Amino acid sequence: MAQMNGNLGPAIRRVLLSMVLLAAAALAWQAPTASAAPAAKATIFPQSVGFPDTQVAGASPMQEIAFRNTGTGPMHLSDIVSVGGNFVLQHDCPLGSGELAAGRFCTIKTRFAPQAAGAQAGIVQVIDAALAVTHEILVQGSGVAGGTKIAPSASIVSFPDTALYSTSGPMVVTFTNNEGVDIWPYFLDYQPSEGEFSPFPGYILIDGPSGFSKAGMPKLMQSCETFILDYVPMAPGDSCFAFIYFSPYNLGLRTGSLVLNWDYCGDGCGETSISIPLIGNAVATSDSDLSVSATMLDFGNVVVGSPAVRTLTVTSTGYGPLTLLGVRATSDAFEVKSDCPRSLKTGSSCTVVATCTPRQLGLVTSDLYIDHDAVPAFTNVQLKCTGASKPSPKIEVGTTGVSFGNLSLGSTSDTEDVIISSVGTAPLSITNISTALPFAVATSCPPSLAPGESCLAKVSFTPASAGRHRSSLEIGSNDPDNPSAAVRLEGTGCRLFSILTARRGLGLCGP
């Protein structure tokens, strides 16, 4: 029996192994199962949004939340809403019949526009097609009480006494954005609308280091109207200006206001305004008058990037003192300053200094306005300046070569004139005029020729040997393009006819 068991052992083991393998195969085989259905999955960043402290009735900058479908199937949404607090919501996510495909994203934007002081919190809810809230994003911020942080340069604008039916010199008010965020000016209002206070065009220069560009040129402050018309925001720290002039048509005290309106996003959020009172007094007549020493200042040609200065004398010629309100130019190629006092007595004069710094080649024109209380309210002087390239010397020589022909040995030819001209825009310096034997040169040219001037170099030929002679007249100068001008010189030395020279075949002078 043991023997039989010993003989059957390997067979049994093979059968058992086969059964195990079959069982394993049976267990491993399963009926094919359906693959998992595509499913949408949302990923949101950031999960919460915190806003900086924001002025009551103002608005914060917009913050963005990325909403991405990171699943394998499309996502269907019915709405995205803001619940609680003063939070404004925008988004570009598809709603209703639209779908957010797998791998795509949309953007949720929110802004804090507090209507009361204190901390506020809200929730942005994402609602799916089954009207279930699937995701919530916390938003929070604090409203800060207090007045506007737009700082005007004056709390009230008072005009000098102005004659009835005349116009005062302009007054300027600047507005500086101290809010810490962009603001969008959208309306500049002169009240009353049919009244005697109106805008007046012009430019002013910013003083100080921040007022200069990298090229070192003064920067122009933009008018508030420019921000409004160009529909651009005013960044924190930026300023704009408004001009006002007073044209009374009723006697006595006149009042009005200048109102700047702005919001915090360019589409009406957090609309705010600031009002500056305007006061003027209309009088029956004005006895002041003035004269200027010129009605035009022509600077002529000025090298681009270099300043040129002209002066203008202003004289008070009326029966009463002249009130001077300022000087200005309408082009940034010109800068104007004055030493004029605010009140100039009759017969007294002061000086206006105008500087032209052209930025490109060609003619530049402008108007210089002197604002005052005489009638009319300003005096206009034309400014004219032509941007030119840097002056450069240039030489011109009247000929490229001189031929003396045949000349008997030992004799000297008549002189030939070579004209040297200065045809550049800067003086021409002549450093040398020379030649080599058998040629000679004599000249009375000065060391320097002004543009348009000329001089002569007189060249002669004295052959000492028979045959053709060649050389050049060298003219050295400071012409950067032609520092050494050359004129070819040539002549032939010959012997007079004789029997001996004829027999020896020596060079004979021709007819």
Short mmCIF file of C-alpha atoms in Angstrom, two decimals:
data_model
loop_
_atom_site.label_atom_id
_atom_site.label_comp_id
_atom_site.label_asym_id
_atom_site.label_seq_id
_atom_site.Cartn_x
_atom_site.Cartn_y
_atom_site.Cartn_z
CA MET A 1 0.00 0.00 0.00
CA ALA A 2 2.78 2.27 0.82
CA GLN A 3 4.33 1.32 -2.44
CA MET A 4 1.10 2.17 -4.26
CA ASN A 5 0.82 5.44 -2.46
CA GLY A 6 4.35 6.18 -3.40
CA ASN A 7 3.59 5.43 -7.02
CA LEU A 8 0.35 7.50 -7.01
CA GLY A 9 1.82 10.54 -5.25
CA PRO A 10 3.11 12.36 -8.33
CA ALA A 11 -0.10 11.71 -10.27
CA ILE A 12 -2.27 12.98 -7.46
CA ARG A 13 -0.15 16.03 -7.18
CA ARG A 14 -0.53 16.66 -10.90
CA VAL A 15 -4.34 16.29 -10.66
CA LEU A 16 -4.55 18.51 -7.64
CA LEU A 17 -2.39 21.13 -9.38
CA SER A 18 -4.63 20.98 -12.44
CA MET A 19 -7.73 21.42 -10.25
CA VAL A 20 -6.18 24.38 -8.50
CA LEU A 21 -5.27 26.02 -11.80
CA LEU A 22 -8.77 25.44 -13.19
CA ALA A 23 -10.35 26.85 -10.04
CA ALA A 24 -8.09 29.89 -10.19
CA ALA A 25 -8.99 30.44 -13.83
CA ALA A 26 -12.67 30.11 -12.99
CA LEU A 27 -12.35 32.62 -10.20
CA ALA A 28 -10.36 35.01 -12.39
CA TRP A 29 -12.91 34.96 -15.15
CA GLN A 30 -15.85 37.25 -14.56
CA ALA A 31 -18.49 38.51 -16.90
CA PRO A 32 -17.40 41.89 -18.38
CA THR A 33 -18.64 44.83 -16.27
CA ALA A 34 -19.70 48.19 -17.67
CA SER A 35 -17.09 51.02 -17.29
CA ALA A 36 -17.85 53.84 -14.83
CA ALA A 37 -20.06 56.63 -16.28
CA PRO A 38 -18.31 59.98 -16.98
CA ALA A 39 -18.72 62.31 -14.03
CA ALA A 40 -18.06 66.02 -13.53
CA LYS A 41 -15.88 67.26 -10.70
CA ALA A 42 -15.25 70.86 -9.67
CA THR A 43 -11.98 72.35 -8.45
CA ILE A 44 -12.13 75.89 -7.03
CA PHE A 45 -9.25 78.27 -6.30
CA PRO A 46 -9.13 80.06 -3.99
CA GLN A 47 -11.59 78.49 -1.54
CA SER A 48 -12.13 81.84 0.20
CA VAL A 49 -11.60 85.52 -0.66
CA GLY A 50 -10.63 88.33 1.71
CA PHE A 51 -10.91 92.00 0.70
CA PRO A 52 -8.87 94.91 2.12
CA ASP A 53 -10.62 97.55 4.22
CA THR A 54 -12.88 99.46 1.84
CA GLN A 55 -14.41 102.93 2.11
CA VAL A 56 -18.15 102.94 2.82
CA ALA A 57 -20.01 103.75 -0.43
CA GLY A 58 -16.81 102.89 -2.29
CA ALA A 59 -15.78 99.64 -3.92
CA SER A 60 -12.76 97.35 -3.80
CA PRO A 61 -10.84 96.06 -6.81
CA MET A 62 -12.34 92.97 -8.44
CA GLN A 63 -10.96 89.58 -7.28
CA GLU A 64 -11.16 86.41 -9.37
CA ILE A 65 -12.03 82.79 -8.48
CA ALA A 66 -11.12 80.03 -10.93
CA PHE A 67 -13.85 77.34 -11.30
CA ARG A 68 -12.55 74.29 -13.23
CA ASN A 69 -14.21 71.01 -14.27
CA THR A 70 -11.52 68.42 -13.49
CA GLY A 71 -13.84 65.44 -13.98
CA THR A 72 -14.47 63.26 -17.02
CA GLY A 73 -17.95 64.44 -17.96
CA PRO A 74 -19.67 67.76 -18.66
CA MET A 75 -20.95 69.96 -15.83
CA HIS A 76 -24.35 71.67 -15.90
CA LEU A 77 -25.05 74.70 -13.70
CA SER A 78 -28.28 76.60 -13.09
CA ASP A 79 -26.95 79.66 -11.23
CA ILE A 80 -24.11 81.31 -9.29
CA VAL A 81 -25.26 83.72 -6.57
CA SER A 82 -23.86 85.83 -3.73
CA VAL A 83 -25.58 85.44 -0.37
CA GLY A 84 -25.03 87.90 2.50
CA GLY A 85 -22.96 91.09 2.73
CA ASN A 86 -22.44 93.81 0.13
CA PHE A 87 -20.60 91.72 -2.44
CA VAL A 88 -21.06 92.24 -6.19
CA LEU A 89 -20.78 89.18 -8.42
CA GLN A 90 -19.89 88.61 -12.08
CA HIS A 91 -18.97 85.42 -13.95
CA ASP A 92 -18.61 83.90 -17.40
CA CYS A 93 -19.72 80.35 -16.47
CA PRO A 94 -22.30 78.65 -18.76
CA LEU A 95 -25.76 78.27 -17.18
CA GLY A 96 -28.99 76.52 -18.14
CA SER A 97 -28.64 74.55 -21.36
CA GLY A 98 -24.94 75.36 -21.59
CA GLU A 99 -22.30 73.06 -20.18
CA LEU A 100 -18.79 73.31 -18.79
CA ALA A 101 -16.88 70.57 -20.60
CA ALA A 102 -14.35 68.35 -18.85
CA GLY A 103 -11.02 70.10 -18.51
CA ARG A 104 -12.50 73.59 -19.11
CA PHE A 105 -12.81 76.42 -16.63
CA CYS A 106 -14.72 79.64 -16.09
CA THR A 107 -14.06 82.69 -13.91
CA ILE A 108 -16.12 84.05 -11.04
CA LYS A 109 -15.41 87.70 -10.16
CA THR A 110 -16.47 89.44 -6.97
CA ARG A 111 -16.10 92.95 -5.56
CA PHE A 112 -16.76 94.34 -2.08
CA ALA A 113 -18.93 97.50 -2.07
CA PRO A 114 -19.82 98.15 1.60
CA GLN A 115 -22.84 100.30 2.41
CA ALA A 116 -22.08 100.36 6.15
CA ALA A 117 -19.03 100.28 8.41
CA GLY A 118 -17.86 97.04 10.01
CA ALA A 119 -16.93 93.48 9.11
CA GLN A 120 -19.06 91.63 6.57
CA ALA A 121 -19.09 88.06 5.32
CA GLY A 122 -20.92 86.40 2.48
CA ILE A 123 -21.01 83.19 0.48
CA VAL A 124 -20.77 82.64 -3.26
CA GLN A 125 -22.97 79.61 -4.03
CA VAL A 126 -22.68 77.41 -7.12
CA ILE A 127 -26.04 75.73 -7.91
CA ASP A 128 -26.21 72.71 -10.22
CA ALA A 129 -28.88 71.73 -12.73
CA ALA A 130 -30.85 69.92 -10.01
CA LEU A 131 -31.02 73.23 -8.03
CA ALA A 132 -28.73 71.86 -5.36
CA VAL A 133 -25.96 73.96 -3.83
CA THR A 134 -22.83 72.04 -4.74
CA HIS A 135 -20.07 74.46 -3.76
CA GLU A 136 -19.71 77.47 -1.46
CA ILE A 137 -16.93 80.08 -1.36
CA LEU A 138 -16.48 82.37 1.65
CA VAL A 139 -16.03 86.11 0.93
CA GLN A 140 -15.33 88.68 3.63
CA GLY A 141 -14.21 92.28 4.14
CA SER A 142 -14.62 95.35 6.35
CA GLY A 143 -16.28 98.65 5.51
CA VAL A 144 -14.46 101.73 6.79
CA ALA A 145 -16.40 104.89 7.63
CA GLY A 146 -15.06 108.32 6.72
CA GLY A 147 -15.02 110.87 3.95
CA THR A 148 -13.60 110.46 0.49
CA LYS A 149 -9.84 110.27 0.09
CA ILE A 150 -9.80 112.22 -3.16
CA ALA A 151 -7.83 115.32 -2.17
CA PRO A 152 -8.51 118.62 -3.99
CA SER A 153 -5.81 121.28 -4.07
CA ALA A 154 -8.27 123.88 -2.76
CA SER A 155 -11.34 123.70 -0.55
CA ILE A 156 -12.76 126.84 -2.17
CA VAL A 157 -11.83 128.80 -5.33
CA SER A 158 -12.09 132.59 -5.17
CA PHE A 159 -11.71 134.69 -8.31
CA PRO A 160 -10.43 138.29 -8.32
CA ASP A 161 -12.87 141.08 -9.11
CA THR A 162 -13.82 140.68 -12.76
CA ALA A 163 -15.39 143.25 -15.08
CA LEU A 164 -18.91 142.55 -16.24
CA TYR A 165 -19.07 140.65 -19.57
CA SER A 166 -15.32 139.98 -19.46
CA THR A 167 -13.44 136.83 -18.54
CA SER A 168 -11.13 136.29 -15.61
CA GLY A 169 -7.86 134.46 -15.85
CA PRO A 170 -8.25 130.73 -15.27
CA MET A 171 -7.90 129.14 -11.86
CA VAL A 172 -6.70 125.55 -11.54
CA VAL A 173 -7.84 122.83 -9.15
CA THR A 174 -6.06 119.48 -8.94
CA PHE A 175 -7.56 116.25 -7.61
CA THR A 176 -5.22 113.58 -6.18
CA ASN A 177 -6.26 109.94 -5.75
CA ASN A 178 -5.37 108.91 -2.18
CA GLU A 179 -7.87 106.03 -2.11
CA GLY A 180 -5.26 103.29 -2.52
CA VAL A 181 -7.21 101.80 -5.48
CA ASP A 182 -8.01 102.90 -9.02
CA ILE A 183 -10.87 105.34 -9.50
CA TRP A 184 -12.71 106.07 -12.77
CA PRO A 185 -13.62 109.78 -13.26
CA TYR A 186 -16.74 109.92 -15.42
CA PHE A 187 -18.11 113.49 -15.19
CA LEU A 188 -16.76 116.96 -14.43
CA ASP A 189 -19.63 119.33 -13.72
CA TYR A 190 -19.55 123.14 -13.61
CA GLN A 191 -22.62 124.34 -11.71
CA PRO A 192 -24.94 126.02 -12.35
CA SER A 193 -24.87 124.54 -15.86
CA GLU A 194 -25.99 127.80 -17.50
CA GLY A 195 -23.86 129.87 -15.15
CA GLU A 196 -20.80 132.02 -15.21
CA PHE A 197 -18.15 129.39 -14.32
CA SER A 198 -16.81 127.31 -17.21
CA PRO A 199 -13.86 125.07 -18.16
CA PHE A 200 -10.74 126.60 -19.68
CA PRO A 201 -8.21 124.52 -21.64
CA GLY A 202 -4.49 124.40 -20.87
CA TYR A 203 -1.58 122.44 -19.46
CA ILE A 204 0.37 122.51 -16.20
CA LEU A 205 3.68 120.90 -15.28
CA ILE A 206 4.20 118.56 -12.34
CA ASP A 207 7.02 119.76 -10.09
CA GLY A 208 9.49 117.45 -8.36
CA PRO A 209 11.30 114.20 -9.21
CA SER A 210 8.11 112.31 -10.05
CA GLY A 211 7.33 114.83 -12.75
CA PHE A 212 10.18 113.80 -15.03
CA SER A 213 10.28 110.93 -17.48
CA LYS A 214 13.27 108.66 -18.03
CA ALA A 215 14.34 110.92 -20.89
CA GLY A 216 14.54 113.83 -18.46
CA MET A 217 11.69 115.75 -20.07
CA PRO A 218 8.96 117.27 -17.88
CA LYS A 219 5.80 115.20 -17.65
CA LEU A 220 2.39 116.76 -18.26
CA MET A 221 -0.32 116.21 -15.66
CA GLN A 222 -3.46 114.98 -17.41
CA SER A 223 -6.67 116.96 -17.25
CA CYS A 224 -9.64 115.31 -15.55
CA GLU A 225 -11.48 115.59 -18.89
CA THR A 226 -8.77 113.42 -20.48
CA PHE A 227 -9.41 110.60 -17.99
CA ILE A 228 -13.14 110.93 -18.66
CA LEU A 229 -12.96 111.07 -22.47
CA ASP A 230 -10.33 108.30 -22.74
CA TYR A 231 -12.29 106.15 -20.23
CA VAL A 232 -9.17 105.23 -18.25
CA PRO A 233 -8.69 104.84 -14.47
CA MET A 234 -6.71 107.19 -12.26
CA ALA A 235 -4.15 105.10 -10.37
CA PRO A 236 -3.38 105.61 -6.67
CA GLY A 237 -1.20 108.70 -6.25
CA ASP A 238 -2.11 110.11 -9.68
CA SER A 239 -3.61 113.58 -10.07
CA CYS A 240 -5.73 115.37 -12.64
CA PHE A 241 -6.55 119.04 -13.04
CA ALA A 242 -9.45 121.23 -14.04
CA PHE A 243 -9.33 124.84 -15.23
CA ILE A 244 -12.13 127.26 -14.35
CA TYR A 245 -12.71 130.78 -15.64
CA PHE A 246 -15.23 133.33 -14.47
CA SER A 247 -17.34 135.25 -17.04
CA PRO A 248 -19.93 137.26 -15.11
CA TYR A 249 -23.05 138.68 -16.72
CA ASN A 250 -24.55 139.97 -13.46
CA LEU A 251 -23.01 142.44 -11.01
CA GLY A 252 -22.05 141.50 -7.48
CA LEU A 253 -21.18 138.24 -5.74
CA ARG A 254 -21.51 135.15 -7.95
CA THR A 255 -21.31 131.55 -6.71
CA GLY A 256 -21.09 128.12 -8.25
CA SER A 257 -19.36 124.79 -7.78
CA LEU A 258 -17.02 122.38 -9.52
CA VAL A 259 -18.06 118.74 -9.06
CA LEU A 260 -15.90 115.71 -9.91
CA ASN A 261 -17.82 112.42 -10.17
CA TRP A 262 -16.17 108.99 -10.18
CA ASP A 263 -16.75 105.32 -9.43
CA TYR A 264 -14.49 102.40 -8.59
CA CYS A 265 -14.89 100.08 -11.55
CA GLY A 266 -15.85 102.08 -14.64
CA ASP A 267 -19.37 100.63 -14.73
CA GLY A 268 -21.19 102.54 -11.99
CA CYS A 269 -20.10 100.76 -8.80
CA GLY A 270 -19.64 102.98 -5.75
CA GLU A 271 -20.50 106.26 -7.48
CA THR A 272 -19.00 109.17 -5.50
CA SER A 273 -18.44 112.89 -6.00
CA ILE A 274 -16.67 115.86 -4.44
CA SER A 275 -17.75 119.49 -4.78
CA ILE A 276 -15.54 122.61 -4.66
CA PRO A 277 -17.33 125.95 -4.07
CA LEU A 278 -16.58 128.73 -6.59
CA ILE A 279 -16.86 132.44 -5.72
CA GLY A 280 -16.39 135.52 -7.89
CA ASN A 281 -17.28 139.20 -7.73
CA ALA A 282 -18.44 141.06 -10.85
CA VAL A 283 -17.62 144.77 -11.07
CA ALA A 284 -18.72 147.39 -13.58
CA THR A 285 -15.38 148.13 -15.31
CA SER A 286 -11.72 147.26 -15.24
CA ASP A 287 -9.03 149.94 -15.49
CA SER A 288 -6.04 147.61 -15.84
CA ASP A 289 -4.26 146.96 -19.13
CA LEU A 290 -0.91 145.65 -20.35
CA SER A 291 1.45 145.50 -23.30
CA VAL A 292 4.04 142.91 -24.34
CA SER A 293 7.35 143.48 -26.09
CA ALA A 294 6.55 141.04 -28.91
CA THR A 295 3.55 139.20 -30.32
CA MET A 296 5.76 136.33 -31.54
CA LEU A 297 8.92 134.69 -30.25
CA ASP A 298 10.81 132.85 -33.01
CA PHE A 299 13.56 130.62 -31.63
CA GLY A 300 14.88 129.73 -35.10
CA ASN A 301 16.74 126.44 -35.52
CA VAL A 302 17.33 124.63 -32.22
CA VAL A 303 19.23 121.34 -31.91
CA VAL A 304 16.84 118.53 -30.93
CA GLY A 305 17.08 117.88 -27.19
CA SER A 306 18.87 121.18 -26.48
CA PRO A 307 17.13 124.20 -24.90
CA ALA A 308 16.92 127.68 -26.40
CA VAL A 309 15.71 130.67 -24.39
CA ARG A 310 13.82 133.86 -25.35
CA THR A 311 12.47 136.59 -23.08
CA LEU A 312 9.36 138.73 -23.20
CA THR A 313 8.71 141.97 -21.31
CA VAL A 314 5.25 142.57 -19.83
CA THR A 315 4.31 146.16 -18.90
CA SER A 316 1.29 147.41 -16.94
CA THR A 317 -0.17 150.26 -19.03
CA GLY A 318 -3.64 150.79 -17.50
CA TYR A 319 -4.93 153.25 -14.94
CA GLY A 320 -4.95 150.71 -12.14
CA PRO A 321 -2.72 147.85 -10.98
CA LEU A 322 -2.62 144.77 -13.21
CA THR A 323 -3.34 141.43 -11.53
CA LEU A 324 -1.28 138.66 -13.15
CA LEU A 325 -2.60 135.14 -12.65
CA GLY A 326 0.04 133.07 -14.41
CA VAL A 327 1.73 132.10 -17.67
CA ARG A 328 1.34 128.87 -19.63
CA ALA A 329 2.14 127.25 -22.97
CA THR A 330 -0.02 124.87 -24.99
CA SER A 331 2.80 122.56 -26.14
CA ASP A 332 5.12 120.46 -24.00
CA ALA A 333 8.04 121.48 -26.24
CA PHE A 334 7.92 124.86 -24.50
CA GLU A 335 8.33 125.79 -20.85
CA VAL A 336 7.43 129.26 -19.59
CA LYS A 337 8.28 130.99 -16.31
CA SER A 338 8.10 134.55 -15.06
CA ASP A 339 9.34 136.83 -12.31
CA CYS A 340 6.08 138.78 -12.41
CA PRO A 341 4.40 139.61 -9.08
CA ARG A 342 0.69 139.00 -8.70
CA SER A 343 0.03 142.76 -8.73
CA LEU A 344 1.96 144.94 -11.19
CA LYS A 345 1.74 148.71 -10.71
CA THR A 346 1.04 151.00 -13.65
CA GLY A 347 4.25 151.64 -15.61
CA SER A 348 6.08 148.68 -14.05
CA SER A 349 7.41 145.75 -16.07
CA CYS A 350 8.35 142.14 -15.49
CA THR A 351 9.90 139.37 -17.57
CA VAL A 352 8.54 136.12 -18.97
CA VAL A 353 11.15 133.52 -19.94
CA ALA A 354 10.23 130.95 -22.61
CA THR A 355 12.37 127.88 -23.28
CA CYS A 356 12.05 125.66 -26.36
CA THR A 357 13.43 122.12 -26.22
CA PRO A 358 12.38 120.40 -29.47
CA ARG A 359 11.98 116.63 -29.30
CA GLN A 360 12.11 115.97 -33.03
CA LEU A 361 13.14 117.58 -36.30
CA GLY A 362 10.82 120.13 -37.82
CA LEU A 363 8.68 123.10 -36.91
CA VAL A 364 6.99 123.29 -33.50
CA THR A 365 4.45 126.01 -32.69
CA SER A 366 2.60 126.93 -29.53
CA ASP A 367 0.76 129.74 -27.80
CA LEU A 368 2.03 131.53 -24.72
CA TYR A 369 -0.87 132.74 -22.60
CA ILE A 370 -0.45 135.48 -20.00
CA ASP A 371 -3.53 135.34 -17.77
CA HIS A 372 -4.61 138.55 -16.02
CA ASP A 373 -7.61 140.62 -14.93
CA ALA A 374 -7.57 143.05 -17.87
CA VAL A 375 -10.00 142.77 -20.78
CA PRO A 376 -9.77 140.29 -22.42
CA ALA A 377 -8.63 137.95 -19.67
CA PHE A 378 -5.45 136.77 -21.37
CA THR A 379 -2.78 137.96 -23.80
CA ASN A 380 -1.58 135.58 -26.48
CA VAL A 381 2.00 135.44 -27.83
CA GLN A 382 2.89 132.97 -30.59
CA LEU A 383 5.89 130.68 -30.10
CA LYS A 384 7.82 129.17 -33.00
CA CYS A 385 10.78 126.79 -32.89
CA THR A 386 12.36 124.49 -35.48
CA GLY A 387 14.01 121.27 -34.34
CA ALA A 388 17.33 120.87 -36.17
CA SER A 389 20.13 118.33 -36.27
CA LYS A 390 23.45 119.04 -34.55
CA PRO A 391 25.63 121.50 -36.58
CA SER A 392 28.36 119.78 -38.57
CA PRO A 393 31.24 121.18 -40.69
CA LYS A 394 31.52 120.17 -44.36
CA ILE A 395 34.18 120.98 -46.97
CA GLU A 396 33.66 121.46 -50.70
CA VAL A 397 36.60 121.76 -53.15
CA GLY A 398 35.98 123.47 -56.49
CA THR A 399 37.83 120.90 -58.64
CA THR A 400 39.05 117.33 -58.46
CA GLY A 401 42.21 117.85 -60.54
CA VAL A 402 44.57 120.42 -62.13
CA SER A 403 46.73 119.79 -65.24
CA PHE A 404 49.61 122.15 -66.08
CA GLY A 405 50.44 120.57 -69.47
CA ASN A 406 54.01 120.76 -70.88
CA LEU A 407 56.44 123.13 -69.25
CA SER A 408 60.14 123.66 -69.98
CA LEU A 409 62.54 122.62 -67.30
CA GLY A 410 63.30 125.24 -64.67
CA SER A 411 60.40 127.49 -65.53
CA THR A 412 57.35 128.08 -63.30
CA SER A 413 53.77 127.87 -64.52
CA ASP A 414 51.04 130.38 -63.93
CA THR A 415 49.12 129.65 -60.73
CA GLU A 416 45.88 127.70 -60.83
CA ASP A 417 43.17 128.59 -58.26
CA VAL A 418 41.53 125.86 -56.17
CA ILE A 419 38.40 127.12 -54.35
CA ILE A 420 37.84 125.75 -50.83
CA SER A 421 34.31 126.33 -49.42
CA SER A 422 32.59 125.75 -46.07
CA VAL A 423 29.16 124.30 -46.94
CA GLY A 424 28.18 122.74 -43.59
CA THR A 425 26.23 124.10 -40.64
CA ALA A 426 29.26 124.58 -38.36
CA PRO A 427 32.58 126.43 -38.88
CA LEU A 428 35.12 124.54 -41.02
CA SER A 429 38.59 124.35 -39.45
CA ILE A 430 41.40 124.04 -42.03
CA THR A 431 44.32 122.19 -40.49
CA ASN A 432 46.74 122.10 -43.44
CA ILE A 433 47.09 122.77 -47.18
CA SER A 434 50.17 121.13 -48.72
CA THR A 435 51.65 119.43 -51.78
CA ALA A 436 54.97 117.94 -52.93
CA LEU A 437 57.64 119.13 -55.42
CA PRO A 438 57.73 120.01 -58.27
CA PHE A 439 54.35 121.51 -57.30
CA ALA A 440 53.90 124.36 -54.83
CA VAL A 441 50.92 125.98 -53.12
CA ALA A 442 50.31 129.41 -51.62
CA THR A 443 47.13 130.29 -49.72
CA SER A 444 45.56 133.02 -47.64
CA CYS A 445 42.90 130.70 -46.15
CA PRO A 446 42.19 131.49 -42.47
CA PRO A 447 42.25 128.74 -39.82
CA SER A 448 38.45 128.66 -39.81
CA LEU A 449 35.76 129.32 -42.40
CA ALA A 450 32.24 130.16 -41.30
CA PRO A 451 29.39 128.37 -43.10
CA GLY A 452 29.05 129.90 -46.57
CA GLU A 453 32.60 131.35 -46.71
CA SER A 454 35.34 130.38 -49.23
CA CYS A 455 39.07 130.89 -49.79
CA LEU A 456 41.69 130.14 -52.50
CA ALA A 457 44.68 127.83 -52.71
CA LYS A 458 47.02 128.89 -55.57
CA VAL A 459 49.00 125.97 -57.05
CA SER A 460 52.03 126.22 -59.40
CA PHE A 461 54.33 123.77 -61.27
CA THR A 462 58.16 124.08 -61.61
CA PRO A 463 59.60 120.95 -63.31
CA ALA A 464 63.25 120.15 -62.62
CA SER A 465 63.40 116.99 -64.72
CA ALA A 466 61.89 115.85 -67.97
CA GLY A 467 58.83 113.64 -68.03
CA ARG A 468 55.40 113.46 -66.48
CA HIS A 469 55.02 114.52 -62.85
CA ARG A 470 52.07 113.68 -60.61
CA SER A 471 51.14 114.66 -57.06
CA SER A 472 48.15 115.92 -55.07
CA LEU A 473 47.05 118.95 -53.13
CA GLU A 474 46.13 117.78 -49.62
CA ILE A 475 43.57 119.81 -47.64
CA GLY A 476 43.03 118.75 -44.02
CA SER A 477 39.91 119.88 -42.10
CA ASN A 478 37.48 118.95 -39.33
CA ASP A 479 34.90 117.63 -41.82
CA PRO A 480 33.99 114.29 -40.17
CA ASP A 481 33.13 112.74 -43.55
CA ASN A 482 36.12 114.09 -45.50
CA PRO A 483 38.96 114.99 -43.12
CA SER A 484 41.58 114.95 -45.92
CA ALA A 485 40.38 116.24 -49.28
CA ALA A 486 42.73 115.71 -52.24
CA VAL A 487 43.07 117.41 -55.64
CA ARG A 488 45.07 115.59 -58.36
CA LEU A 489 48.02 117.58 -59.81
CA GLU A 490 49.93 116.70 -62.99
CA GLY A 491 52.33 118.31 -65.46
CA THR A 492 55.14 117.38 -67.88
CA GLY A 493 58.69 118.72 -67.79
CA CYS A 494 60.32 119.13 -71.23
CA ARG A 495 63.41 120.63 -72.92
CA LEU A 496 63.44 123.28 -75.59
CA PHE A 497 64.29 122.03 -79.13
CA SER A 498 67.95 121.75 -80.09
CA ILE A 499 69.98 119.47 -82.39
CA LEU A 500 71.60 117.82 -79.36
CA THR A 501 68.31 117.06 -77.59
CA ALA A 502 66.81 115.82 -80.82
CA ARG A 503 69.79 113.48 -81.48
CA ARG A 504 69.69 112.10 -77.94
CA GLY A 505 65.93 111.59 -77.97
CA LEU A 506 65.45 113.68 -74.86
CA GLY A 507 61.97 114.95 -74.00
CA LEU A 508 61.13 117.92 -76.13
CA CYS A 509 58.50 120.52 -75.53
CA GLY A 510 55.65 120.08 -77.93
CA PRO A 511 53.92 122.81 -79.87
#
